[in-house]
Each structure stands twice: as structure tokens, then as C-alpha cells.
PDB file of C-alpha atoms in Angstrom:
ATOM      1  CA  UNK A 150      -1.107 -14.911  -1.338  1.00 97.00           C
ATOM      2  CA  UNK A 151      -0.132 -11.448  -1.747  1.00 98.00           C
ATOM      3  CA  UNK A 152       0.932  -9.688   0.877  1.00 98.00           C
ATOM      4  CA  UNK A 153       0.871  -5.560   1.690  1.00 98.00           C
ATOM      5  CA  UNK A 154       2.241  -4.174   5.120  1.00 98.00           C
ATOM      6  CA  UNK A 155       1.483  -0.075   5.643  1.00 97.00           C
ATOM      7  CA  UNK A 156       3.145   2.101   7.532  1.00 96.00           C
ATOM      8  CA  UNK A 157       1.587   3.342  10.258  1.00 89.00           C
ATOM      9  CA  UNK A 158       1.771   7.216   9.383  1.00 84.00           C
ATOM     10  CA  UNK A 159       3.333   8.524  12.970  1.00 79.00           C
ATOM     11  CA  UNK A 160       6.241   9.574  11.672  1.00 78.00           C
ATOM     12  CA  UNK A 161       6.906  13.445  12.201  1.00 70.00           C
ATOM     13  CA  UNK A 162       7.707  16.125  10.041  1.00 72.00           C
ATOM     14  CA  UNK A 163      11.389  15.872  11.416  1.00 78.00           C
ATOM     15  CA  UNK A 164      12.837  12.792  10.692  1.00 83.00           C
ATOM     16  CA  UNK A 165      16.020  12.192  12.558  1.00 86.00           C
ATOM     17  CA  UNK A 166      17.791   9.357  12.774  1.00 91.00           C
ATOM     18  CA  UNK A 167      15.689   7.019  15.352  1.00 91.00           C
ATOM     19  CA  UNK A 168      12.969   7.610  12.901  1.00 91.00           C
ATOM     20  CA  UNK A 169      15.123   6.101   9.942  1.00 94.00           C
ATOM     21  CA  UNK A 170      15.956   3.477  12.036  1.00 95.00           C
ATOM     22  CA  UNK A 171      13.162   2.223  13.058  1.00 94.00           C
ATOM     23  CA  UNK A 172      11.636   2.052   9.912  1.00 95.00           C
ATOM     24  CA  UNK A 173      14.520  -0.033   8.433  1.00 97.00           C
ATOM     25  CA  UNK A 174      14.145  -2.298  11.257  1.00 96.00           C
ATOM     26  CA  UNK A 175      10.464  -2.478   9.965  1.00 96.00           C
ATOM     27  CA  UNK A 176      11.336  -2.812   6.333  1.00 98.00           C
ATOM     28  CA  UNK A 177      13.721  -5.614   7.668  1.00 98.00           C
ATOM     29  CA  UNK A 178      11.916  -7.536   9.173  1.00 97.00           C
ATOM     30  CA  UNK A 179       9.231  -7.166   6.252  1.00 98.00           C
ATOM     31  CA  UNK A 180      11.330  -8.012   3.845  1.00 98.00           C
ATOM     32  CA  UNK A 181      13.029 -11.465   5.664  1.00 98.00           C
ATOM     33  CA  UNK A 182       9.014 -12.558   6.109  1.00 97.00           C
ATOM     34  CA  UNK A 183       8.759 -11.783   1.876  1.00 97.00           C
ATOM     35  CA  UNK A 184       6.465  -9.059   2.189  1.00 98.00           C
ATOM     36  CA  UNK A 185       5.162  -8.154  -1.510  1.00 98.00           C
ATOM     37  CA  UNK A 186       4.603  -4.757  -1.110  1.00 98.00           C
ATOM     38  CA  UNK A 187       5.690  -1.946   1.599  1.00 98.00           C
ATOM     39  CA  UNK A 188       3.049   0.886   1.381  1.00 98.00           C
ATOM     40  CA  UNK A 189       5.222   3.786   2.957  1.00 98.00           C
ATOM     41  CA  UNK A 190       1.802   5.729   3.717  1.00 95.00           C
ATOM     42  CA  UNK A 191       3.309   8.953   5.788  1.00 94.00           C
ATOM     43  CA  UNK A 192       0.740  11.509   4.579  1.00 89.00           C
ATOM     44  CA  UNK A 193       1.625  14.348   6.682  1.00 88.00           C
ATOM     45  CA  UNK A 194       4.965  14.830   5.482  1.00 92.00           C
ATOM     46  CA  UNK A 195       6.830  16.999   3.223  1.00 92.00           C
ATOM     47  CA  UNK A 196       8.610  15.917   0.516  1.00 94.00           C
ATOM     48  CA  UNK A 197      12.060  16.202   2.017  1.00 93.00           C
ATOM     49  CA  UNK A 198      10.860  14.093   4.795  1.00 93.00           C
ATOM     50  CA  UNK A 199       9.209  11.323   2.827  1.00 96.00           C
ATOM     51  CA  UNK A 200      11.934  10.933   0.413  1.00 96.00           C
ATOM     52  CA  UNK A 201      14.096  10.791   3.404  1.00 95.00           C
ATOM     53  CA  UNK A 202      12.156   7.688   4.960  1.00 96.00           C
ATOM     54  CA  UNK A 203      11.976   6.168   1.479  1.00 98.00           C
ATOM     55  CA  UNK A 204      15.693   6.724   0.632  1.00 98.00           C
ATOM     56  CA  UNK A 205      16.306   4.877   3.796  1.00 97.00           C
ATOM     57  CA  UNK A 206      13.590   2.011   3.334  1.00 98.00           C
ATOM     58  CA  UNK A 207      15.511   1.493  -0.630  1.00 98.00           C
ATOM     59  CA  UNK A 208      18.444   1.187   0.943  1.00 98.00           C
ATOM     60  CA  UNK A 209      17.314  -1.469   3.385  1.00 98.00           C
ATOM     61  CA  UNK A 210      15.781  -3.761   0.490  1.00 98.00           C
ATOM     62  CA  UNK A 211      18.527  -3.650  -1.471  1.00 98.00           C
ATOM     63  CA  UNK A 212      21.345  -4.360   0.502  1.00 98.00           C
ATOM     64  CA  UNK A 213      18.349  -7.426   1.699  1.00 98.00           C
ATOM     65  CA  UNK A 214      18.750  -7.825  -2.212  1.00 98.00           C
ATOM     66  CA  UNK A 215      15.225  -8.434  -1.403  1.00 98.00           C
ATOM     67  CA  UNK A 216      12.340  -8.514  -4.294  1.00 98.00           C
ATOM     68  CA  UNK A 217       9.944  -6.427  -1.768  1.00 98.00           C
ATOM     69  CA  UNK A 218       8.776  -3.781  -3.895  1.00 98.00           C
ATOM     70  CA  UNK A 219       8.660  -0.230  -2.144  1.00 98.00           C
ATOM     71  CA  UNK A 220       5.405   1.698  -2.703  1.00 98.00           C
ATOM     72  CA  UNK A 221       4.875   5.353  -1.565  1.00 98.00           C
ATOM     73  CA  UNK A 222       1.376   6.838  -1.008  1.00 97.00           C
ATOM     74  CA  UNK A 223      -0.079   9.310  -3.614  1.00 95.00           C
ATOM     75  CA  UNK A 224       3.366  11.188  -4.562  1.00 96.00           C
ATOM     76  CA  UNK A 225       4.676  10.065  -7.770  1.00 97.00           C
ATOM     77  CA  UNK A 226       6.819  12.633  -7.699  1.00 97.00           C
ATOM     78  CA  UNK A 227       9.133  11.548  -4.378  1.00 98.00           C
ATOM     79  CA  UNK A 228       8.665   7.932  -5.667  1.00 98.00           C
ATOM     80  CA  UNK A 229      10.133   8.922  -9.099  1.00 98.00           C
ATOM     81  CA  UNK A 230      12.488  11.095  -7.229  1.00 98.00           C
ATOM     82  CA  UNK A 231      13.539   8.417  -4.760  1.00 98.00           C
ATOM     83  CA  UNK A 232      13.417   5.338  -7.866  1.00 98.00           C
ATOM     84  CA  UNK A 233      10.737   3.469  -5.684  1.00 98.00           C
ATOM     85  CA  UNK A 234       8.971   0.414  -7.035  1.00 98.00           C
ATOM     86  CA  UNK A 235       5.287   1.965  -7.395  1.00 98.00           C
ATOM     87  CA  UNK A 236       2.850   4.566  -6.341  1.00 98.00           C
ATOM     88  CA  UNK A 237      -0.082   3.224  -4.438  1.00 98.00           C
ATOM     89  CA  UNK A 238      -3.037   5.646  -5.194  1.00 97.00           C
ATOM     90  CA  UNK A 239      -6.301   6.753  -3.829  1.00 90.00           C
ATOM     91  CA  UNK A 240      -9.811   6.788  -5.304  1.00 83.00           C
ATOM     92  CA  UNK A 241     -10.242  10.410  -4.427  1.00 84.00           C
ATOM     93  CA  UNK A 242     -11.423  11.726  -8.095  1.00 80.00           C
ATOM     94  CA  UNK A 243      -8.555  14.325  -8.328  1.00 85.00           C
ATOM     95  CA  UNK A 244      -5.847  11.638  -8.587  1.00 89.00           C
ATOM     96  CA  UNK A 245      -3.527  10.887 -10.810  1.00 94.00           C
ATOM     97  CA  UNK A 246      -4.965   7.958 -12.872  1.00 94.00           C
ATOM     98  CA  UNK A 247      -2.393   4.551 -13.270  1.00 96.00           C
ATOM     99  CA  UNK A 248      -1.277   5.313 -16.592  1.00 96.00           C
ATOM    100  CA  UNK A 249      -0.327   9.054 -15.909  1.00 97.00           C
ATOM    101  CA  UNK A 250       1.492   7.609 -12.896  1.00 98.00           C
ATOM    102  CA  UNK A 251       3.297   5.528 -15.763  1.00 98.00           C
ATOM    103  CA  UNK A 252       4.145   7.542 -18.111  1.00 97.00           C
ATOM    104  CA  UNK A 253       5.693   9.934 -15.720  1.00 98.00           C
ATOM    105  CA  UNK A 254       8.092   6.906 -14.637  1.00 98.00           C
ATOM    106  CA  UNK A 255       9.084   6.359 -18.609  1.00 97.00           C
ATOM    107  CA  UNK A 256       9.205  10.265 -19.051  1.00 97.00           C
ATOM    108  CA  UNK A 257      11.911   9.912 -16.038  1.00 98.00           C
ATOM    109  CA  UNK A 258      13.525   7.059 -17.826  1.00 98.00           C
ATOM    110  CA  UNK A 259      12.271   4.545 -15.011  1.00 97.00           C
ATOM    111  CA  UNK A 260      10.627   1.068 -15.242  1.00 96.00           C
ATOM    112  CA  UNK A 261       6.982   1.137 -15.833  1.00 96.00           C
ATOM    113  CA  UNK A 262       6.024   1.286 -11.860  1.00 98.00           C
ATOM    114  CA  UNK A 263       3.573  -0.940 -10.133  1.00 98.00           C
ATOM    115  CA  UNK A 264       0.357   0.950  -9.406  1.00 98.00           C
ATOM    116  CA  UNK A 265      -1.816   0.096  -6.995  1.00 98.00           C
ATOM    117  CA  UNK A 266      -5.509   1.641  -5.932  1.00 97.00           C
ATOM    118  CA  UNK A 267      -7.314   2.191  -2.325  1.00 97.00           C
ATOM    119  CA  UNK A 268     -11.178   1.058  -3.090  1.00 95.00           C
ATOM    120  CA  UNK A 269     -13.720   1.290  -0.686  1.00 93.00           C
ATOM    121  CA  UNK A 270     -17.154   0.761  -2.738  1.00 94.00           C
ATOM    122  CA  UNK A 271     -18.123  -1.301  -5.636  1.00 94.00           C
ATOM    123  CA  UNK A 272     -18.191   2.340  -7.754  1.00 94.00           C
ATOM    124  CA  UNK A 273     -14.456   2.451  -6.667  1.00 94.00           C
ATOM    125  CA  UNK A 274     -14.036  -0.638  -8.079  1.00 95.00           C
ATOM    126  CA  UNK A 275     -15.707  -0.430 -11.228  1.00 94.00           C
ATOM    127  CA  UNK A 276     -13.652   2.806 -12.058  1.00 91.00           C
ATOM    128  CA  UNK A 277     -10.582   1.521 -10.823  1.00 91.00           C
ATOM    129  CA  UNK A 278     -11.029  -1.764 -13.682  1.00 92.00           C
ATOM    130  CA  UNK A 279     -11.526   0.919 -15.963  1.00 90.00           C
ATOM    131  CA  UNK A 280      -7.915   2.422 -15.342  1.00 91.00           C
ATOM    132  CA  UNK A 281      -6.220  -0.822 -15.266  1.00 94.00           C
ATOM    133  CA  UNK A 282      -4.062  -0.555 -11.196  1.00 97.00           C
ATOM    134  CA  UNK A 283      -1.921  -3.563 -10.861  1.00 98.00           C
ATOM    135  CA  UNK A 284      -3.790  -4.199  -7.501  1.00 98.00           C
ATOM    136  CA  UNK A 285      -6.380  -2.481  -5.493  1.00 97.00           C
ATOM    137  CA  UNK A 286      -6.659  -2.672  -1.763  1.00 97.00           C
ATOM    138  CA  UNK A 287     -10.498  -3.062  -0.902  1.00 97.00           C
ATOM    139  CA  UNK A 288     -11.903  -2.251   2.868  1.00 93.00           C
ATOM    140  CA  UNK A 289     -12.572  -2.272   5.496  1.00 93.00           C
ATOM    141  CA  UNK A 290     -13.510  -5.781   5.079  1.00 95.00           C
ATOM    142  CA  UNK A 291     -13.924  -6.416   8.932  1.00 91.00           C
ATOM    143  CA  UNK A 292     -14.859  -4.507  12.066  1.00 74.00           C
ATOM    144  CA  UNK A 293     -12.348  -2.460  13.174  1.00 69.00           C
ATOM    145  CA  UNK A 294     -11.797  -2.149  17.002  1.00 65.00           C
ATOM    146  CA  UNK A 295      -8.958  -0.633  18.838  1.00 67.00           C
ATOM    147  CA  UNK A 296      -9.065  -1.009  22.640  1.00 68.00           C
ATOM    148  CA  UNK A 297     -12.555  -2.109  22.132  1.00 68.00           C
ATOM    149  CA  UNK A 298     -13.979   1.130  20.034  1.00 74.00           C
ATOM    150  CA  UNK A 299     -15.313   0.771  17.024  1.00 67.00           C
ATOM    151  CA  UNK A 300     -12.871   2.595  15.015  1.00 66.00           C
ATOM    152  CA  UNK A 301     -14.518   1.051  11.429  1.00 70.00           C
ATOM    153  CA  UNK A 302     -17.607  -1.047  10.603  1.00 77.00           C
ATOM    154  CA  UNK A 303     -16.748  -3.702   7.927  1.00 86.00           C
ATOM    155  CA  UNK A 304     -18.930  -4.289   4.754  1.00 91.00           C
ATOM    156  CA  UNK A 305     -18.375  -7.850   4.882  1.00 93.00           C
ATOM    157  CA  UNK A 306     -17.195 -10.693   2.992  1.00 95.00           C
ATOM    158  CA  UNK A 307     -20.044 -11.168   1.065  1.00 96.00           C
ATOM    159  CA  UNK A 308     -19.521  -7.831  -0.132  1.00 96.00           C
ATOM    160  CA  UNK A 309     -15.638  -8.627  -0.863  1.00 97.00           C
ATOM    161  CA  UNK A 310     -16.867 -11.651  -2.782  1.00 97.00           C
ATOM    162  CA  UNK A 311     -18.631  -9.569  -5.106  1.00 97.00           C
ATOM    163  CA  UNK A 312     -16.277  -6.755  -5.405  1.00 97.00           C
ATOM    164  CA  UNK A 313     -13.843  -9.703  -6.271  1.00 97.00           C
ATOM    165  CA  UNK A 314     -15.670 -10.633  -9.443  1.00 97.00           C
ATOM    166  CA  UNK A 315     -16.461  -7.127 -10.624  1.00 97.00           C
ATOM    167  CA  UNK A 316     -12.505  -6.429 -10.558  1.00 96.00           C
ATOM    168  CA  UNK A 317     -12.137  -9.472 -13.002  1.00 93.00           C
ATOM    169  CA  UNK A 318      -8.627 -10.273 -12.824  1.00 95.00           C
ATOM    170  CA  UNK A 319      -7.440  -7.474 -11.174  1.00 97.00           C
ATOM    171  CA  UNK A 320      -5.938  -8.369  -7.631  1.00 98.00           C
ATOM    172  CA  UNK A 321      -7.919  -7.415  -4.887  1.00 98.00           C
ATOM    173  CA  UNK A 322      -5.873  -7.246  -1.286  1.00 98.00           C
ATOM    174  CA  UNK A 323      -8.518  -6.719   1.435  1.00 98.00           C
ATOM    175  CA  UNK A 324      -8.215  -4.394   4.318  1.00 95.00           C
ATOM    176  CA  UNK A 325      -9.368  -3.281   7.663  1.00 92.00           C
ATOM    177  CA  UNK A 326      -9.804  -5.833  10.336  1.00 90.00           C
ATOM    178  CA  UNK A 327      -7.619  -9.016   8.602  1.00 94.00           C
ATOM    179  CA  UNK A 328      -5.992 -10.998  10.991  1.00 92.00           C
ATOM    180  CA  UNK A 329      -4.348 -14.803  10.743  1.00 92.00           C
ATOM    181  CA  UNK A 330      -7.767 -15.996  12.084  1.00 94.00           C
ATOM    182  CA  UNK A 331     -10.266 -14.670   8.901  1.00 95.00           C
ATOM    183  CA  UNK A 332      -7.611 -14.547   6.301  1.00 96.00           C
ATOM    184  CA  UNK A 333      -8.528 -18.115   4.827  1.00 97.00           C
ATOM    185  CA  UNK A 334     -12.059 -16.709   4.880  1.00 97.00           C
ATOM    186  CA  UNK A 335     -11.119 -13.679   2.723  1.00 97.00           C
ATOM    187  CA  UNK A 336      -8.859 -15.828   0.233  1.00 98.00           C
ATOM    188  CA  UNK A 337     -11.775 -18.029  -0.110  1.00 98.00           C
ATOM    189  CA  UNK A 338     -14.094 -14.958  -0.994  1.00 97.00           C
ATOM    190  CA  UNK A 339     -11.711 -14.498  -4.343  1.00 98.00           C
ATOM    191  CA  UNK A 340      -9.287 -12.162  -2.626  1.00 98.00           C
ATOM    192  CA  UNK A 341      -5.167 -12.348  -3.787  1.00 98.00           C
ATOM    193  CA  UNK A 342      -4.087 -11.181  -0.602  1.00 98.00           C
ATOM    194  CA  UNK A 343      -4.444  -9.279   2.564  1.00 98.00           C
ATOM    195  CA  UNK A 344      -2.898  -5.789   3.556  1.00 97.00           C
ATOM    196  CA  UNK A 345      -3.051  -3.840   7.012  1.00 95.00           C
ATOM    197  CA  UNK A 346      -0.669  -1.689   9.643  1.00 91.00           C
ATOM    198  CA  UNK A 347      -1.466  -3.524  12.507  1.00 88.00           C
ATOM    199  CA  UNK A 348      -1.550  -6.946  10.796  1.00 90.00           C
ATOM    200  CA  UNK A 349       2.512  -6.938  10.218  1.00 91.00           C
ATOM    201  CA  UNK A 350       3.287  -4.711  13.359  1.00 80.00           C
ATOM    202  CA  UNK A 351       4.480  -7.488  15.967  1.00 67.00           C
TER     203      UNK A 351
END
């Protein structure tokens, strides 16, 4: 089973030190449970900032010489810049497609990077086949509550059944709502894996 742990996106524009800190402790622990893939999804920072936190996650993993691969959010650029693993992208049309994300990492003289896709529709899925990702996360699978609201309805795991078999053998890691309790019942719908920010946060 694949596994994907996200960031939770709180971290501020300034990163100081506690900041870096507390992220390696996250990446830490992460990478002693053998997390597959660190999504460092910090979308309101600049790209001092993120390359800052990912600098700092690297370092963590590989003095762990730990086989957690390192994925930043949408910005090929700091995760070319920072030699990260992968770019995990979203289905927003205006993105970079998979293999432009790779043939900026060969351009750079990098290994071809893992490249992974938010879906949140069938659509999404079909085009994201069509662009061959490495993995695509799929949600939100369940309903989302926090404190009791309703923060995200789920489609469903009938639905992630069948958005299973239209990605063929592309992994699909589900999202929004997994916990220990339903994960067998995802696997069993044809997902690889399971990814979430609250999921890995104890």
C-alpha cells in the first residue's frame, strides 16, 4: 500500500527556525513509519520560503538515508531548484503537464522526477491517463468533518471503484476522509494507497 502524507499548508511566509524544525520532526517521523511520498503542499509561500522548508525536509531524509521521496506542490521550479524527488500537480487546465515537468528535470541534468496528479472527477481522470502521472491522488473519497462541520461531502467508494478502472494501471491514492477504519474498504475498491494531512498528523 502506498502511502502519501501532506503538509498541512500553515506554514507562514517567514520561516524561521521553529518552522524548520517542526517540519523535520514531521518528515522524521514520516520517514521512520516508510512514508512513500511527502507532499510538501505550502501554497502560500514564496519561493525563498518553500525552498527553505524543502531544503530542510532533503536534508532530514537523507541523513534518515531514507527512500521517502520528497514531492513539492505545483512548482517545478523550487523542486528542480531544491533536487526534490517529484512535483505533485494539479488538474487545474493551466498546469504544467507530467512530461513538461520531466523534461525540465533532464534539461536541469536531474533524474526523470516522479509526477504525481490531484483528480477530483472521472474527466480528471481520464485526462490525467492521457498524460501518463506516476500516481494520481483521487477525492474526497469520504465525508469530511472537522469538529463536526461538514468541511467536504465524499463521492463514495463506488465512485473510487470506477475511477480505479478508468486509470488502468495508473496508481490511484484516495483522499479526503481516509482513516485506519475505511482504508481496507478503499484498497478493496482497486485503490494503491491512501494519502491525507490529518491521516499522518498524530
Amino acid at each position: 500500500m502506498l502511502r502519501c502524507a501532506i503538509t498541512d499548508g500553515t506554514a507562514s511566509s517567514f520561516v524561521n527556525s521553529a518552522q524548520i524544525e517542526a517540519l523535520q520532526n514531521r518528515v522524521r517521523r514520516w520517514a521512520a513509519d516508510g512514508i512513500d511520498f511527502i507532499q510538501l503542499r505550502e501554497k502560500q509561500l514564496d519561493s525563498g520560503a518553500l525552498f527553505a522548508l524543502a531544503d530542510a525536509a532533503l536534508r532530514t531524509l537523507r541523513d534518515m538515508n531514507s527512500s521517502t521521496k520528497l514531492m513539492i506542490n505545483a512548482r517545478a521550479d523550487v523542486a528542480i531548484a531544491v533536487r526534490a524527488r517529484g512535483v505533485h500537480l494539479t488538474s487545474r487546465p493551466d498546469e504544467l503537464a507530467p512530461e513538461q515537468v520531466r523534461e525540465l528535470f533532464i534539461h536541469a541534468g536531474l533524474p526523470a522526477p516522479v509526477v504525481g496528479i490531484s483528480c477530483h472527477t472521472a474527466d480528471d481522470i481520464l485526462r490525467a491517463r492521457g498524460s501518463r502521472p506516476d500516481y494520481v491522488l483521487f477525492g474526497p473519497v469520504v465525508e469530511k468533518r472537522i469538529d463536526g462541520e461538514l468541511i467536504a461531502a465524499g463521492v463514495g467508494v463506488d465512485v473510487l471503484r470506477h475511477v480505479c478502472t478508468l486509470a488502468h494501471d495508473i496508481p490511484v491514492l484516495a483522499l479526503g476522509g481516509v482513516t485506519t477504519a475505511n482504508t481496507a474498504a478503499i484498497l478493496a475498491a482497486g485503490a494503491a494507497g491512501v494519502a491525507g494531512i490529518r491521516l499522518f498528523a498524530r
